[in-house]
XYZ file of C-alpha atoms in Angstrom:
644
model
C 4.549 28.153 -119.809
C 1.484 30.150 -121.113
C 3.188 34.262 -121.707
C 1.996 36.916 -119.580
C -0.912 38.348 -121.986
C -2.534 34.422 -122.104
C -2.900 34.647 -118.305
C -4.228 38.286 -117.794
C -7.939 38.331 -116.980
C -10.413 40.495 -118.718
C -9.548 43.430 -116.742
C -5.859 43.410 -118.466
C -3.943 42.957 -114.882
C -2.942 40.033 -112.786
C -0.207 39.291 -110.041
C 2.936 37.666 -110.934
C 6.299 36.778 -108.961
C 9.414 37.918 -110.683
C 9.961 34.728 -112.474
C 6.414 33.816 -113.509
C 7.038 37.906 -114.977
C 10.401 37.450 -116.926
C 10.039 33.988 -118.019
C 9.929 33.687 -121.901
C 9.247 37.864 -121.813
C 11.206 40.732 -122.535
C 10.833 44.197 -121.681
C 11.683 47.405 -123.225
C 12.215 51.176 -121.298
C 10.519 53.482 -124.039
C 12.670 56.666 -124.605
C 9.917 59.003 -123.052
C 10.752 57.481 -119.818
C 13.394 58.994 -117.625
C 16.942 57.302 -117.540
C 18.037 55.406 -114.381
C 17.692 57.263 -111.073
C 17.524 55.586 -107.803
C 20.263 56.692 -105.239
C 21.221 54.828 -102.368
C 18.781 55.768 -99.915
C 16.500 53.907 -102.489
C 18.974 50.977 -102.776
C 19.041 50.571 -98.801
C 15.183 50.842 -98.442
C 14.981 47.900 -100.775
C 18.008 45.391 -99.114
C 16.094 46.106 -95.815
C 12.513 44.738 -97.031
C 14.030 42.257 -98.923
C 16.006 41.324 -96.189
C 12.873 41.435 -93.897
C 10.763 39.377 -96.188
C 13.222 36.888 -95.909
C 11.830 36.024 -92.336
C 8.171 36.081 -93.473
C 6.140 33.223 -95.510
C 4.004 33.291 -98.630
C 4.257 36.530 -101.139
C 4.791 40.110 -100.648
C 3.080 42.576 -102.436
C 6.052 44.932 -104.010
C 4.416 47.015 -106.265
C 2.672 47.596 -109.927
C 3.896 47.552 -112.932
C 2.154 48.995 -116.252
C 3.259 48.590 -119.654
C 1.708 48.511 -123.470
C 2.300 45.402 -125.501
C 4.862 46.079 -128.075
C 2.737 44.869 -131.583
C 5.755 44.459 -133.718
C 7.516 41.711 -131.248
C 6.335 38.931 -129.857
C 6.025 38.758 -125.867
C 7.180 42.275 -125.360
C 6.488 44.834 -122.903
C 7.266 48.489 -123.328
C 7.405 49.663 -119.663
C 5.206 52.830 -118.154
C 5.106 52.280 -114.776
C 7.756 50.301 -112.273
C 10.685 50.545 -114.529
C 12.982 52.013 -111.906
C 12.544 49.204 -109.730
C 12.475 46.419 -112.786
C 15.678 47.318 -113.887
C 16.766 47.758 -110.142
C 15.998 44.270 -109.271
C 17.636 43.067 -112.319
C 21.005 44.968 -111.817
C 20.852 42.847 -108.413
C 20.417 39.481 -109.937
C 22.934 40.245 -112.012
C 25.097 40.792 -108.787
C 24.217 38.017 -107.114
C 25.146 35.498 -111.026
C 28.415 36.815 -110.848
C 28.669 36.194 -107.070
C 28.604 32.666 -107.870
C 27.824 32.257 -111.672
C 27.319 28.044 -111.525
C 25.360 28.518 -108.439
C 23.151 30.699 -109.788
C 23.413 30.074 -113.304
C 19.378 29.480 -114.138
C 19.919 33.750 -113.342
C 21.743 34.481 -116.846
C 18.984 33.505 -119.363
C 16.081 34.547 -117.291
C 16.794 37.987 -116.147
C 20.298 38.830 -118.506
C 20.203 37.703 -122.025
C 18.713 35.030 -124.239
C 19.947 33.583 -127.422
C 22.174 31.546 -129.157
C 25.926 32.823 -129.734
C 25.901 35.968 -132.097
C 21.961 35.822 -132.008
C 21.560 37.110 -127.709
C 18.927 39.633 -126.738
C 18.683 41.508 -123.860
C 15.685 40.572 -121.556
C 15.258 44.306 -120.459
C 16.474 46.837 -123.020
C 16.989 50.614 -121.092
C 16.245 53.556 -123.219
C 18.604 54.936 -125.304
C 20.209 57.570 -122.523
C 21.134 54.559 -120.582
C 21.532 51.313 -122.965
C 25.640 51.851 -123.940
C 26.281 51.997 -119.556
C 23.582 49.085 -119.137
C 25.115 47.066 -121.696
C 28.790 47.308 -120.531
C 28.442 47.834 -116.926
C 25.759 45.089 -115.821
C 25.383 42.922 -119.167
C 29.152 42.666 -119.691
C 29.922 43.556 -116.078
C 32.577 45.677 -117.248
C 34.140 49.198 -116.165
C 32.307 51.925 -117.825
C 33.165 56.069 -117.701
C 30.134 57.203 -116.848
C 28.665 60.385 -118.959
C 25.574 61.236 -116.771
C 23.971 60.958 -114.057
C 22.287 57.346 -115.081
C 24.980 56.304 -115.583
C 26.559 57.096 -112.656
C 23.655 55.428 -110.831
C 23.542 52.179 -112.732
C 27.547 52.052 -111.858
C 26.446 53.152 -107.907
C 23.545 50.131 -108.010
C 25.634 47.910 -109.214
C 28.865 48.257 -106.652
C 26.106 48.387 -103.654
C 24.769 45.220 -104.811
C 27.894 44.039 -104.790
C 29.380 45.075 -101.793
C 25.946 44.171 -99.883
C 26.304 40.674 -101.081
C 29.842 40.244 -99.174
C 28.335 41.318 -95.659
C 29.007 38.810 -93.243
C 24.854 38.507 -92.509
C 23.760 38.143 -96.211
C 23.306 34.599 -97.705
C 22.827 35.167 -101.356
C 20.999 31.915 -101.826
C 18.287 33.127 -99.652
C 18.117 36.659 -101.433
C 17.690 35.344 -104.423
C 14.669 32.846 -103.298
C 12.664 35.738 -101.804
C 13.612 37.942 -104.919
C 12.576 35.252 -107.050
C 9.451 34.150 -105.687
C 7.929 35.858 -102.916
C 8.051 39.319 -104.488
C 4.774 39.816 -105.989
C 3.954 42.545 -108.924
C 0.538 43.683 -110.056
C 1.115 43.507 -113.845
C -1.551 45.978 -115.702
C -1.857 46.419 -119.960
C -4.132 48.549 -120.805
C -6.775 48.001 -123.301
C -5.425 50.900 -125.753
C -1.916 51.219 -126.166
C -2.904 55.314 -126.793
C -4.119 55.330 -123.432
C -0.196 54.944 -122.018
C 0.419 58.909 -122.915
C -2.059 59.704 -120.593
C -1.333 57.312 -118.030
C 2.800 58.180 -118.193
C 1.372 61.787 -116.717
C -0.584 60.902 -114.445
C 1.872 57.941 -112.981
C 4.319 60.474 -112.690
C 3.121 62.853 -110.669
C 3.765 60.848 -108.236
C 7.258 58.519 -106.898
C 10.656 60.832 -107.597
C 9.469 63.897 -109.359
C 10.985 64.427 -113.025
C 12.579 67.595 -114.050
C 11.139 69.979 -116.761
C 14.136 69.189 -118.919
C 13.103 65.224 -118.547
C 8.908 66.051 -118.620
C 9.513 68.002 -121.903
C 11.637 65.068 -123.589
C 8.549 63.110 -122.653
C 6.236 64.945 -124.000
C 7.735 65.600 -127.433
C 8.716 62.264 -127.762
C 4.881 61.562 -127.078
C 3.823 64.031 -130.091
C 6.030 62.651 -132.245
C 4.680 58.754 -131.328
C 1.077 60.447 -131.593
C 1.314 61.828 -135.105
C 3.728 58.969 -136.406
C 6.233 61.336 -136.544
C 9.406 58.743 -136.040
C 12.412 61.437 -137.181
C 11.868 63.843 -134.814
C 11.459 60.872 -132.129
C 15.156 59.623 -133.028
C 16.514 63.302 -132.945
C 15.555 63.695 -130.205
C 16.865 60.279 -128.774
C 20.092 61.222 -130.219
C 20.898 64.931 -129.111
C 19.081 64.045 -125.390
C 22.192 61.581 -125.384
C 24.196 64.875 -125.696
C 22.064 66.900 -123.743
C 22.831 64.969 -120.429
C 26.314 64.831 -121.109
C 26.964 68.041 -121.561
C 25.375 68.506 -118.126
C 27.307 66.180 -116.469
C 30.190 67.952 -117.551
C 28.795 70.928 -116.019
C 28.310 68.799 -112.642
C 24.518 70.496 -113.044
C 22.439 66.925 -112.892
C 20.413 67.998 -110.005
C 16.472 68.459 -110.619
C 16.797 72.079 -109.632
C 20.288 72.351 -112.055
C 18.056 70.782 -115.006
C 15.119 73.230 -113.983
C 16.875 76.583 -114.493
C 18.918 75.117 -117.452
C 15.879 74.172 -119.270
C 14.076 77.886 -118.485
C 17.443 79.912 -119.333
C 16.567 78.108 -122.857
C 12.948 78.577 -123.376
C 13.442 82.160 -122.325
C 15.696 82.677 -125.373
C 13.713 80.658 -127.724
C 10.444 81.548 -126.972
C 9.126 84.960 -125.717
C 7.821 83.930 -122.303
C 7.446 85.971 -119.171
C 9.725 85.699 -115.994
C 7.150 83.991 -113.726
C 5.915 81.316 -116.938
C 9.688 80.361 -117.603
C 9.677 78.108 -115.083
C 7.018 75.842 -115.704
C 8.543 74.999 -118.980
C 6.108 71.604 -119.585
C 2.752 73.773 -118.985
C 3.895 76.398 -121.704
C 5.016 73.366 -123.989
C 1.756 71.625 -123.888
C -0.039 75.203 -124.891
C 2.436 75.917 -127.567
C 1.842 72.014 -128.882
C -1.710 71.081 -128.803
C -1.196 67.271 -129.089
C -5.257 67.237 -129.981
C -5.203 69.737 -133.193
C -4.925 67.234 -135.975
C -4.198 69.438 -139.088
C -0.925 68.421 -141.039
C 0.140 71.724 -141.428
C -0.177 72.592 -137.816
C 1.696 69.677 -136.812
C 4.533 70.109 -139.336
C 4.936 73.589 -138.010
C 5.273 72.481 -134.350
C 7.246 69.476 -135.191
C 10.063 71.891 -136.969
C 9.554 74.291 -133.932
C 10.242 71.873 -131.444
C 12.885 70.042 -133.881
C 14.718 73.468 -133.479
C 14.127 74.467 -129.842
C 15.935 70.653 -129.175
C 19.054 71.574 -131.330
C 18.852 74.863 -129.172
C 19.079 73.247 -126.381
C 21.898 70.991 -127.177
C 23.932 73.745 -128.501
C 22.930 75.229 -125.135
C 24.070 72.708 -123.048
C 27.455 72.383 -124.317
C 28.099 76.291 -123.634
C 26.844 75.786 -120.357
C 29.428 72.570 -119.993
C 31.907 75.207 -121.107
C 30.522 78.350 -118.417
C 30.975 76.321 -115.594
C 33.619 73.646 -116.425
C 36.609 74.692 -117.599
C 38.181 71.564 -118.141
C 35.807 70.707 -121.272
C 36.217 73.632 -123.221
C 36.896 71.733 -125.991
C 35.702 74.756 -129.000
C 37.578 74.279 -132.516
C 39.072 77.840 -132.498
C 42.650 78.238 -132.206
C 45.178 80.913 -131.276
C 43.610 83.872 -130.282
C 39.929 83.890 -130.404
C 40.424 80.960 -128.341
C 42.478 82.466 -125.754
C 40.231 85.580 -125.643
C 36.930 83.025 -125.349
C 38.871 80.994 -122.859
C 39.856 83.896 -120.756
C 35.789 85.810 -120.967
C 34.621 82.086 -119.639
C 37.279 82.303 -116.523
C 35.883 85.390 -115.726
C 32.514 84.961 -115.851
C 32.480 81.283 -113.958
C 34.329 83.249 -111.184
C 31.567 85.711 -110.500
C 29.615 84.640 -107.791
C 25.680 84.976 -109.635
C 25.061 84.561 -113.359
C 20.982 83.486 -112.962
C 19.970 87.078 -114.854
C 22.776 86.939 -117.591
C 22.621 83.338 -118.561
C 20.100 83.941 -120.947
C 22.135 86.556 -122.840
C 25.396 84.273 -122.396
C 23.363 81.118 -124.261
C 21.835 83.912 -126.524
C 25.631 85.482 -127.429
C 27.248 82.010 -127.510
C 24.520 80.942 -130.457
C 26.558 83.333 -132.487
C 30.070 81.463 -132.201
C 29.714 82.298 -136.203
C 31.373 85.396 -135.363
C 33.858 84.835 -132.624
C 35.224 88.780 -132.913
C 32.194 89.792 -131.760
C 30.955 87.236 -129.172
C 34.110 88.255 -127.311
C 33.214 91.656 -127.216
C 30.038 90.779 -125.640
C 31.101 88.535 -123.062
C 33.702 90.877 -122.345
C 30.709 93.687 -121.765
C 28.840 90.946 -119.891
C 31.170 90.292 -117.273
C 31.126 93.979 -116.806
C 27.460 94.277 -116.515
C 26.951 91.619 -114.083
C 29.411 92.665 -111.687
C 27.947 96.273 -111.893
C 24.572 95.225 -111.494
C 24.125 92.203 -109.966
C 27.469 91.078 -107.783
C 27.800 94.830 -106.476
C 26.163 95.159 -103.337
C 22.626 97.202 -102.863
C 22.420 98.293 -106.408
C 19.280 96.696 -106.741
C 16.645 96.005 -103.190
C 16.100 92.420 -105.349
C 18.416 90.135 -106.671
C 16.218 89.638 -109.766
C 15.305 93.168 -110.484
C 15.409 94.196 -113.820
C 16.000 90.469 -114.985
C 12.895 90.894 -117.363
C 14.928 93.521 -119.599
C 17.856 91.408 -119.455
C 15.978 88.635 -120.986
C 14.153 90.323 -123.222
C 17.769 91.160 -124.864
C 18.161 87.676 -124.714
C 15.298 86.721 -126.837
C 15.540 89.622 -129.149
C 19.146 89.048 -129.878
C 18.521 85.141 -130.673
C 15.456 85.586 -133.063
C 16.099 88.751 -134.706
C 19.692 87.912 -135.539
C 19.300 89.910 -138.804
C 18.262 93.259 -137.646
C 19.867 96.116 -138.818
C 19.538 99.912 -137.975
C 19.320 101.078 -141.640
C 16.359 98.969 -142.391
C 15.035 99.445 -138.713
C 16.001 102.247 -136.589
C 15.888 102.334 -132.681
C 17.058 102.975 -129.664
C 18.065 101.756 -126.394
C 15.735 101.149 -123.775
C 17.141 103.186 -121.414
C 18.165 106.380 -122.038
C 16.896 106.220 -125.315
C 21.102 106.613 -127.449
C 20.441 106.214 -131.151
C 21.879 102.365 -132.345
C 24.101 102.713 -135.290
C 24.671 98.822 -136.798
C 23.697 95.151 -136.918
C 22.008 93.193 -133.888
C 25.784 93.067 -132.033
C 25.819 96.941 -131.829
C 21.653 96.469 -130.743
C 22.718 94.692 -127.499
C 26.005 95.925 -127.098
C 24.604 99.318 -126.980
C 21.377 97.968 -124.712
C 23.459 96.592 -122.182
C 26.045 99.792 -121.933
C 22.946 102.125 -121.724
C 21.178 99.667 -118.971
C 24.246 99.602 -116.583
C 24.782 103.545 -116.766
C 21.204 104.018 -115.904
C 21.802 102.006 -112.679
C 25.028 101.964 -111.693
C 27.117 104.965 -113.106
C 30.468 105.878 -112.087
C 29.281 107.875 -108.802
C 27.070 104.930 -107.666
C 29.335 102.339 -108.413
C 32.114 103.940 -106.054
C 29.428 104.319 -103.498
C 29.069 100.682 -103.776
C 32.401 100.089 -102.441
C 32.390 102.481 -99.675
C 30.746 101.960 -95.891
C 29.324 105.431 -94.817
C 28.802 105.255 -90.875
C 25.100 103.975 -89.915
C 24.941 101.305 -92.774
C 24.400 97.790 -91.682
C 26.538 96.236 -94.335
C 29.674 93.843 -93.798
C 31.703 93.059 -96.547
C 32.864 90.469 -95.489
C 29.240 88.882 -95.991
C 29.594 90.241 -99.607
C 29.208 87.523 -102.218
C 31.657 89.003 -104.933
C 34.199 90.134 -101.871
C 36.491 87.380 -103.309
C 36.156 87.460 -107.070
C 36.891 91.292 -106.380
C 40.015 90.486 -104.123
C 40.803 88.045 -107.388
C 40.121 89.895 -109.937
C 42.402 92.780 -107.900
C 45.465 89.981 -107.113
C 45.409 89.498 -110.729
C 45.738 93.020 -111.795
C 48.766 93.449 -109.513
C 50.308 90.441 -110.153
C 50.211 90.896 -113.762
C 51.383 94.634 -113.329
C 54.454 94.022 -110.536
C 55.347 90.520 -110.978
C 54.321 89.675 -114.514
C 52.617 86.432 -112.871
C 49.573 84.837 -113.582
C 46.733 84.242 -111.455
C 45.472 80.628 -110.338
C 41.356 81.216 -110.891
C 40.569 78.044 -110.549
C 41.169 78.422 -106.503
C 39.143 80.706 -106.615
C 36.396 78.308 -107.726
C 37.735 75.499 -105.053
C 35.408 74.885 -102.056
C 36.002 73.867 -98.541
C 34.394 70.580 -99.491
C 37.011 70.172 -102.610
C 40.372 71.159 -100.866
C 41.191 67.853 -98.962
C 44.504 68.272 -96.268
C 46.885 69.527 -98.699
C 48.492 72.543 -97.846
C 48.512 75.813 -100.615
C 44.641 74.377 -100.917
C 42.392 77.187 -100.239
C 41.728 81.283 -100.433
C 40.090 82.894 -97.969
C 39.175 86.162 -96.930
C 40.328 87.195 -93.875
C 39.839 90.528 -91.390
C 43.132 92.646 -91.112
C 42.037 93.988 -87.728
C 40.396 91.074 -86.518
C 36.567 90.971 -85.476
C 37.242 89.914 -82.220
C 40.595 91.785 -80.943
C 39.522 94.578 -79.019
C 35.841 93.493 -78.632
C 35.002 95.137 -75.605
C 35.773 98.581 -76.888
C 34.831 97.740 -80.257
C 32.672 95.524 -81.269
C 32.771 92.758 -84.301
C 29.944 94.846 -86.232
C 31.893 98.124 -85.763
C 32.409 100.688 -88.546
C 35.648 99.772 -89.504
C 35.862 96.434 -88.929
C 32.782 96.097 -91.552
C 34.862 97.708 -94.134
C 35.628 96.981 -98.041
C 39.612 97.751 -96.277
C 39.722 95.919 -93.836
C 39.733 92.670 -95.656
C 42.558 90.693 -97.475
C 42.790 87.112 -99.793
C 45.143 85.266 -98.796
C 45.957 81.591 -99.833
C 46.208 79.172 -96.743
C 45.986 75.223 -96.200
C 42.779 73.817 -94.900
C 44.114 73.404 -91.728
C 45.507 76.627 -90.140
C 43.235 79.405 -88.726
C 44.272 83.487 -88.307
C 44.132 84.833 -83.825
C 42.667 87.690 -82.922
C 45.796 89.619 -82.480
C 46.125 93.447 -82.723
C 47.047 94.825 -85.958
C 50.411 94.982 -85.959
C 50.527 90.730 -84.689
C 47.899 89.918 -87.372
C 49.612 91.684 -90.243
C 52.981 89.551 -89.541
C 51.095 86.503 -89.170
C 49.950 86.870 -92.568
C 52.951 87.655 -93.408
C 54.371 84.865 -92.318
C 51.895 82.449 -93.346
C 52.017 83.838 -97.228
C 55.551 82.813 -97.648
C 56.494 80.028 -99.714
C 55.121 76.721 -98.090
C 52.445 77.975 -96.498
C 50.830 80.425 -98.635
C 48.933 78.868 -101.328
C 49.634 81.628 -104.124
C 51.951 83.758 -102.309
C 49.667 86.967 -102.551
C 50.990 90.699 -103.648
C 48.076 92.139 -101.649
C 49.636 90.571 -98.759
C 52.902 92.392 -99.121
C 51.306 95.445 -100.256
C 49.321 95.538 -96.928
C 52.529 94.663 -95.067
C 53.794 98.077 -96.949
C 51.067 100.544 -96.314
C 51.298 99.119 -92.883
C 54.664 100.443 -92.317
C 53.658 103.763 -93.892
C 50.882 104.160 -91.462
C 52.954 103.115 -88.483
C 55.609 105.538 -88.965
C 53.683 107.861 -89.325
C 51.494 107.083 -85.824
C 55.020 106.108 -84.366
C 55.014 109.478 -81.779
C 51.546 108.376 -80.704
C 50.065 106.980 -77.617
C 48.667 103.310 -78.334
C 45.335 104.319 -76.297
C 42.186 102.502 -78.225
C 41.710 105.257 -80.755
C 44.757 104.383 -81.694
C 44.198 101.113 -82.964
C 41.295 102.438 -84.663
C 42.752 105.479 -86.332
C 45.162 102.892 -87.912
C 42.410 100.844 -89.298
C 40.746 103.814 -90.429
C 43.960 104.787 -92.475
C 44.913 101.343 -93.653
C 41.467 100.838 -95.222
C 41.285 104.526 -96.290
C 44.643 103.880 -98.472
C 43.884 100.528 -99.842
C 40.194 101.438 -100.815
C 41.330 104.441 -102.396
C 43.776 101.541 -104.731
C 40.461 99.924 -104.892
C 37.741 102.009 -106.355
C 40.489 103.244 -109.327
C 41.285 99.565 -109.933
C 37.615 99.196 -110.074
C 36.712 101.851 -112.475
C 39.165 100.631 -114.846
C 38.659 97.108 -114.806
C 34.887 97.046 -115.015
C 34.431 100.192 -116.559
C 32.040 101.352 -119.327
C 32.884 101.862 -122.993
C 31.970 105.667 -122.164
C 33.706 106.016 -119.006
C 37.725 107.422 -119.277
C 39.019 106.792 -116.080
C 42.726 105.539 -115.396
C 43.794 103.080 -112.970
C 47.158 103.885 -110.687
C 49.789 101.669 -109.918
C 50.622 101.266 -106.273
């Protein structure tokens, strides 16, 4: 049978069914392209025309594929266009030869693998992000752990395929006709095999949009290929691999995850302003003119971006470590590693970390010096919550995120500074900086966080004068506060650790166990009362007048007065029920008692209910603002927390 590039016409394209295509061919996914992403929805669209062309005659027009002839290997494609659903369809066949492997046995050597014994070859080779998955889970049809999110779709393809193949409707024999012959590919070479650099952009803007993170791979990749640069091109093969799998540890695979991991990393490598930072692939094409020719220019950018990919892989294993605890895997022992592990609980429990992630990427660069990345982290955790999870210090969640990542970048590329050789000071302020580049930013951040939330403000920040709209129980740090206060007590009255990582559990992660979930819940209910006091009155709204307690997934608090809502929690925080047995839940069960003794000769008229409130959430706030001052306080700041 003649190969594909005998029967193309002049204009370098013709239509082929999937045979006449893979017969005596092979096809390779270059590394520029994107690893394996079709989902089910993409899976199901497919079965349903498939299944629908099934009931039509003659040939179906499916789609086009474009791809450069390989010139070191004889009838060999590299694929550009269509390789998503190439290596689809062939993860079916696959499916439907094991389904019945003498049946459809013409399948293997076709579609699979070609060869004689120790000499086989793969008829479509994946790049290298997804070969190791492609080669164990459909070649060898074999259980694979998958690293990333390929992966995890090849594995998903390849179990629907499966499991469609078993429905009591589906006759395989018939599926595998129609795939085989009446789906019908426009197959396009183009003339120049430099053209397909221009083409791979233009293709994909359009079909499933790429990430930054996967358009900048792409295009440095493309360099390299462009100015025969073939090192970088396998480095950055190699730490990609990482890349993704450091991301899949941090369960951020998502376009938008990839998006703001990618810009947290150009921000510290390059200088770049806030807005630019997130079109990461336009400012990489500027910084890399493909078109200058001059050797020295392109050494210089290949090093550059040589470096920024190292950067990034360094990058994206600190990020595994930020938000997944359970692959902290860092060589330090005893107790650097404690202290690192402990800074890393803290700062994954705070509910926003988009305007410090910069300087956490920046700080963790500089693991050379463990002593003093802990001391930053340890400041960091302070400045966030002071700045960003406090309510209403700033009108915008992003203000003053500029400064923060100018610290970022500074901190990262000027690594060597030191105040004898270079005086300055701090932006805000303007305190004198005695040291090397870890007193620069330590001293930066301190100065940054008194100019916008000192003492006074911070207090204010936990208070509800009347006529302010604000509930705190729509607070987004209301919980790691209630946490980070359970922990404090715990550790000070019943020398007991705290659990963070149910902190960090989800409604959607907490099954039907019981002891499953914390939640935040009103100690005079929003409801009880209503009439006379509304859910959005004063009190109710107050930092006070809320409590964590641990409860199973399946119980919910009444609306019972005070005095019926306090022993209900009570009663639920008791061993069984109560998922961590809370302090703060027996504490409020104490100031309760205080309060109601001392309201005992009173008339239980409305104001009465109220007036307790008001003194219940007037004594624990009062626990709270010290406990706050001390645990997130400034270097500067000498205040003294009380035990209760």
């Amino acid at each position: 049978m003649p190969s594909i590039q005998q029967e193309l016409t002049v204009l370098g394209s013709k239509t082929f069914n999937l045979k006449e295509l893979f017969t005596n061919n092979y096809f390779i996914i270059p590394d520029y392209q994107r690893g394996y992403s079709w989902e089910t929805e993409h899976l199901e669209d497919l079965t349903k025309d498939i299944l629908n062309i099934t009931k039509i005659d003659g040939k179906h027009y499916t789609g086009t594929i474009v791809a450069a002839i390989n010139e070191s290997t004889s009838n060999t494609y590299e694929l550009v266009d269509g390789q998503q659903r190439l290596t689809t369809l062939i993860i079916f066949l696959n499916e439907i030869y094991h389904y019945d492997p003498d049946l459809f046995k013409d399948i293997y050597p076709i579609f699979i693998s070609r060869g004689t014994k120790g000499n086989e070859r793969n008829v479509l080779t994946p790049n290298i992000e997804t070969r190791k998955c492609f080669q164990y889970a459909i070649i060898q049809h074999q259980d694979f752990n998958a690293e990333t999110k390929s992966h995890e779709s090849i594995i998903n393809a390849s179990k629907y395929f499966k499991e469609f193949l078993r429905k009591d409707d589906v006759d395989p024999s018939v599926i595998y006709n129609t795939i085989l012959t009446k789906l019908n590919f426009l197959f396009f070479t183009p003339e120049q095999n430099r053209e397909i650099g221009i083409m791979f952009e233009v293709i994909n803007n359009r079909g499933k949009q790429l990430s930054e993170l996967e358009k900048i791979k792409n295009f440095f990749i493309y360099y390299a290929t462009v100015h025969s640069r073939e090192r970088l091109r396998k480095e950055i093969n190699l730490r990609w691999s990482d890349i993704q799998i450091s991301l899949s540890k941090a369960h951020r695979t998502s376009n938008d995850d990839e998006n703001a991991f990618l810009r947290y990393c150009f921000i510290v490598f390059f200088k770049t302003s806030k807005d630019k930072s997130w079109y990461v692939y336009d400012e990489c094409k500027e910084l890399f003119n493909v078109k200058d020719c001059n050797e020295d220019y392109i050494d210089n950018a290949v090093d550059r971006m040589r470096d920024f990919v190292e950067f990034v892989a360094l990058s994206a294993k600190h990020y595994s470590w930020f938000f997944n605890g359970d692959q902290f895997d860092i060589v330090y022992n005893g107790e650097i590693k404690t202290e690192l592990t402990r800074c890393l609980t803290y700062l994954r429990s705070q509910p926003t970390y988009a305007s410090i992630m910069p300087l956490y990427l920046s700080i963790m660069s500089r693991l050379d010096i463990p002593h003093q990345v802990v001391r930053l982290l340890n400041l960091l955790e302070v400045v966030n919550m002071r700045l960003y999870v406090l309510p209403d210090i700033f009108r915008r969640a992003d203000s003053k995120q500029a400064d923060m990542f100018e610290f970022a970048w500074e901190f990262f590329n000027d690594r060597n500074w030191n105040s004898e050789n270079d005086p300055a000071i701090t932006y805000y302020n303007q305190v004198a900086i005695k040291g090397d580049v870890f007193e620069w930013l330590f001293e930066n951040l301190v100065q940054i966080t008194d100019a916008f939330c000192p003492e006074n403000r911070f207090i204010d920040n936990l208070e509800l004068d009347y006529g302010e709209s604000f509930n705190y129980y729509r607070w987004i740090g209301i919980r790691y506060f209630l946490s980070c206060y359970e922990e404090h007590i715990r550790s000070q009255k019943a020398k007991r650790s705290f659990e963070w990582k149910r902190l960090l559990t989800g409604k959607k992660n907490i099954g039907h166990n019981k002891n499953d979930q914390l939640s935040i819940e009103h100690i005079w209910a929003s409801k009880n009362m209503e009439v006379e006091f509304p859910s959005d009155f004063h009190t109710k709204r107050r930092l006070g007048n809320f409590v964590l307690c641990g409860l199973s997934s399946n119980i919910s608090l009444s609306n019972k007065n005070i005095p019926g809502k306090i022993a209900q929690l009570e009663e639920l925080n008791g061993a069984g029920e109560g998922a961590l047995d809370m302090i703060q839940v027996a504490e409020l069960s104490k100031i309760f008692r205080l309060v109601d003794n001392e309201m005992t000769q009173r008339r239980k008229t409305k104001n009465y209910w109220r007036e307790m409130a008001d003194k219940i959430c007037e004594q624990r706030e009062e626990v709270f603002k010290k406990f706050a001052l001390e645990r997130w306080k400034l270097p500067n700041e000498k205040t003294t927390v009380i035990n209760v």
